[in-house]
Structures are given as structure tokens and as C-alpha cells.
Short mmCIF file of N, CA and C in Angstrom, two decimals:
data_model
loop_
_atom_site.label_atom_id
_atom_site.label_comp_id
_atom_site.label_asym_id
_atom_site.label_seq_id
_atom_site.Cartn_x
_atom_site.Cartn_y
_atom_site.Cartn_z
N MET A 1 -20.68 186.70 -31.12
CA MET A 1 -20.76 185.56 -31.99
C MET A 1 -19.56 185.57 -32.94
N ALA A 2 -18.93 184.45 -33.09
CA ALA A 2 -17.71 184.37 -33.90
C ALA A 2 -17.99 184.20 -35.39
N HIS A 3 -19.23 183.85 -35.76
CA HIS A 3 -19.52 183.64 -37.17
C HIS A 3 -20.80 184.38 -37.57
N LYS A 4 -20.85 184.82 -38.84
CA LYS A 4 -22.02 185.55 -39.30
C LYS A 4 -22.00 185.67 -40.82
N PHE A 5 -23.17 185.95 -41.37
CA PHE A 5 -23.29 186.29 -42.78
C PHE A 5 -23.29 187.81 -42.89
N VAL A 6 -22.65 188.31 -43.93
CA VAL A 6 -22.56 189.74 -44.17
C VAL A 6 -22.90 189.99 -45.64
N ILE A 7 -23.72 191.00 -45.90
CA ILE A 7 -24.03 191.38 -47.28
C ILE A 7 -23.29 192.68 -47.56
N GLU A 8 -22.45 192.64 -48.62
CA GLU A 8 -21.66 193.81 -49.00
C GLU A 8 -21.81 194.05 -50.49
N GLN A 9 -21.52 195.25 -50.91
CA GLN A 9 -21.50 195.55 -52.34
C GLN A 9 -20.07 195.43 -52.83
N ASN A 10 -19.91 194.79 -54.00
CA ASN A 10 -18.58 194.68 -54.58
C ASN A 10 -18.30 195.89 -55.47
N LYS A 11 -17.14 195.91 -56.11
CA LYS A 11 -16.75 197.06 -56.93
C LYS A 11 -17.68 197.27 -58.12
N ALA A 12 -18.34 196.21 -58.57
CA ALA A 12 -19.27 196.30 -59.70
C ALA A 12 -20.66 196.78 -59.26
N GLY A 13 -20.83 197.00 -57.95
CA GLY A 13 -22.11 197.45 -57.43
C GLY A 13 -23.10 196.34 -57.15
N GLU A 14 -22.63 195.08 -57.24
CA GLU A 14 -23.50 193.94 -56.97
C GLU A 14 -23.44 193.60 -55.48
N TYR A 15 -24.50 192.94 -55.00
CA TYR A 15 -24.55 192.52 -53.61
C TYR A 15 -24.02 191.10 -53.49
N VAL A 16 -23.11 190.90 -52.54
CA VAL A 16 -22.47 189.62 -52.32
C VAL A 16 -22.71 189.21 -50.87
N ALA A 17 -23.13 187.96 -50.66
CA ALA A 17 -23.28 187.42 -49.31
C ALA A 17 -21.99 186.72 -48.94
N LYS A 18 -21.42 187.09 -47.81
CA LYS A 18 -20.17 186.48 -47.34
C LYS A 18 -20.42 185.81 -46.00
N PHE A 19 -19.75 184.68 -45.76
CA PHE A 19 -19.79 184.03 -44.47
C PHE A 19 -18.45 184.29 -43.81
N LYS A 20 -18.49 184.90 -42.64
CA LYS A 20 -17.26 185.25 -41.93
C LYS A 20 -17.19 184.52 -40.60
N TYR A 21 -16.00 184.08 -40.27
CA TYR A 21 -15.72 183.45 -38.98
C TYR A 21 -14.51 184.16 -38.38
N ASN A 22 -14.70 184.74 -37.22
CA ASN A 22 -13.64 185.53 -36.57
C ASN A 22 -13.06 186.57 -37.53
N SER A 23 -13.91 187.28 -38.21
CA SER A 23 -13.55 188.36 -39.14
C SER A 23 -12.86 187.87 -40.42
N GLU A 24 -12.70 186.57 -40.57
CA GLU A 24 -12.08 186.02 -41.79
C GLU A 24 -13.18 185.53 -42.73
N THR A 25 -13.14 185.94 -43.99
CA THR A 25 -14.13 185.49 -44.95
C THR A 25 -13.83 184.04 -45.33
N MET A 26 -14.81 183.16 -45.05
CA MET A 26 -14.65 181.74 -45.34
C MET A 26 -15.11 181.42 -46.76
N PHE A 27 -16.24 182.02 -47.19
CA PHE A 27 -16.71 181.87 -48.56
C PHE A 27 -17.66 183.00 -48.88
N TRP A 28 -17.95 183.17 -50.18
CA TRP A 28 -18.86 184.21 -50.62
C TRP A 28 -19.64 183.72 -51.84
N THR A 29 -20.74 184.38 -52.11
CA THR A 29 -21.59 184.01 -53.22
C THR A 29 -21.24 184.81 -54.46
N GLU A 30 -21.91 184.49 -55.53
CA GLU A 30 -21.81 185.32 -56.73
C GLU A 30 -22.45 186.67 -56.45
N GLY A 31 -22.30 187.61 -57.33
CA GLY A 31 -22.90 188.93 -57.17
C GLY A 31 -24.35 188.93 -57.61
N TYR A 32 -25.18 189.63 -56.87
CA TYR A 32 -26.61 189.76 -57.17
C TYR A 32 -26.95 191.23 -57.39
N SER A 33 -27.93 191.47 -58.25
CA SER A 33 -28.30 192.85 -58.57
C SER A 33 -29.07 193.52 -57.44
N SER A 34 -29.63 192.72 -56.53
CA SER A 34 -30.39 193.30 -55.42
C SER A 34 -29.97 192.66 -54.10
N LYS A 35 -30.21 193.38 -53.03
CA LYS A 35 -29.92 192.87 -51.69
C LYS A 35 -30.80 191.66 -51.40
N ALA A 36 -32.03 191.66 -51.94
CA ALA A 36 -32.94 190.54 -51.74
C ALA A 36 -32.37 189.25 -52.33
N GLY A 37 -31.68 189.35 -53.47
CA GLY A 37 -31.04 188.19 -54.07
C GLY A 37 -29.97 187.60 -53.17
N ALA A 38 -29.19 188.45 -52.55
CA ALA A 38 -28.16 188.00 -51.62
C ALA A 38 -28.78 187.36 -50.38
N LYS A 39 -29.88 187.94 -49.89
CA LYS A 39 -30.58 187.36 -48.74
C LYS A 39 -31.14 185.99 -49.08
N ASN A 40 -31.67 185.83 -50.29
CA ASN A 40 -32.18 184.52 -50.73
C ASN A 40 -31.07 183.50 -50.78
N ALA A 41 -29.88 183.90 -51.20
CA ALA A 41 -28.73 183.00 -51.23
C ALA A 41 -28.39 182.52 -49.82
N ILE A 42 -28.40 183.43 -48.86
CA ILE A 42 -28.13 183.06 -47.47
C ILE A 42 -29.17 182.06 -46.98
N GLU A 43 -30.44 182.33 -47.25
CA GLU A 43 -31.51 181.42 -46.83
C GLU A 43 -31.33 180.03 -47.44
N SER A 44 -30.91 179.98 -48.70
CA SER A 44 -30.68 178.70 -49.37
C SER A 44 -29.52 177.95 -48.73
N ILE A 45 -28.44 178.65 -48.40
CA ILE A 45 -27.29 178.01 -47.75
C ILE A 45 -27.70 177.44 -46.40
N ILE A 46 -28.45 178.20 -45.63
CA ILE A 46 -28.89 177.74 -44.30
C ILE A 46 -29.81 176.53 -44.43
N LYS A 47 -30.69 176.56 -45.41
CA LYS A 47 -31.66 175.47 -45.60
C LYS A 47 -30.99 174.20 -46.14
N ASN A 48 -30.14 174.34 -47.15
CA ASN A 48 -29.59 173.18 -47.84
C ASN A 48 -28.20 172.77 -47.39
N GLY A 49 -27.48 173.65 -46.74
CA GLY A 49 -26.10 173.37 -46.37
C GLY A 49 -25.90 172.20 -45.42
N PRO A 50 -26.69 172.10 -44.35
CA PRO A 50 -26.44 171.02 -43.40
C PRO A 50 -26.56 169.61 -44.00
N ALA A 51 -27.35 169.46 -45.05
CA ALA A 51 -27.53 168.14 -45.66
C ALA A 51 -26.56 167.89 -46.82
N ALA A 52 -25.71 168.85 -47.12
CA ALA A 52 -24.80 168.70 -48.26
C ALA A 52 -23.75 167.65 -47.96
N PRO A 53 -23.47 166.81 -48.96
CA PRO A 53 -22.44 165.78 -48.74
C PRO A 53 -21.04 166.39 -48.74
N VAL A 54 -20.12 165.69 -48.15
CA VAL A 54 -18.72 166.10 -48.13
C VAL A 54 -17.97 165.24 -49.14
N ASP A 55 -17.31 165.87 -50.09
CA ASP A 55 -16.56 165.17 -51.12
C ASP A 55 -15.08 165.23 -50.76
N GLU A 56 -14.54 164.12 -50.35
CA GLU A 56 -13.12 164.06 -49.96
C GLU A 56 -12.34 163.39 -51.07
N THR A 57 -11.81 164.22 -51.96
CA THR A 57 -11.06 163.65 -53.09
C THR A 57 -9.58 163.68 -52.83
#
């Protein structure tokens, strides 16, 4: 699979959810104190992302 979500710890010890495509990080979330917080962020992106409008400014 060429795309996936990855949960990593940053230098501050927080958990960050990243979306990667062909090993390139496309975007990432804010840092969360727990892995569960990062997983919730991924679930929210999957649930709400497809309906998000595109702003072409």
C-alpha cells in the first residue's frame, strides 16, 4: 500500500499522527499526550475528511 497513517513520538515525547504517501509525509497532527489521542485524530480525519470542502484561493 502506498499510503498509510503512522503514529510516532516527537522530540517532546508527544504522539503525532502522520499521513504518509510513498514514504513522504503529506501532513501531521498536533502532538498528543497519549497514543489514544493520536488514534482518535486519525479516526476523525477518516470520518470527516471526505466531506471537507476544498478552498481554492
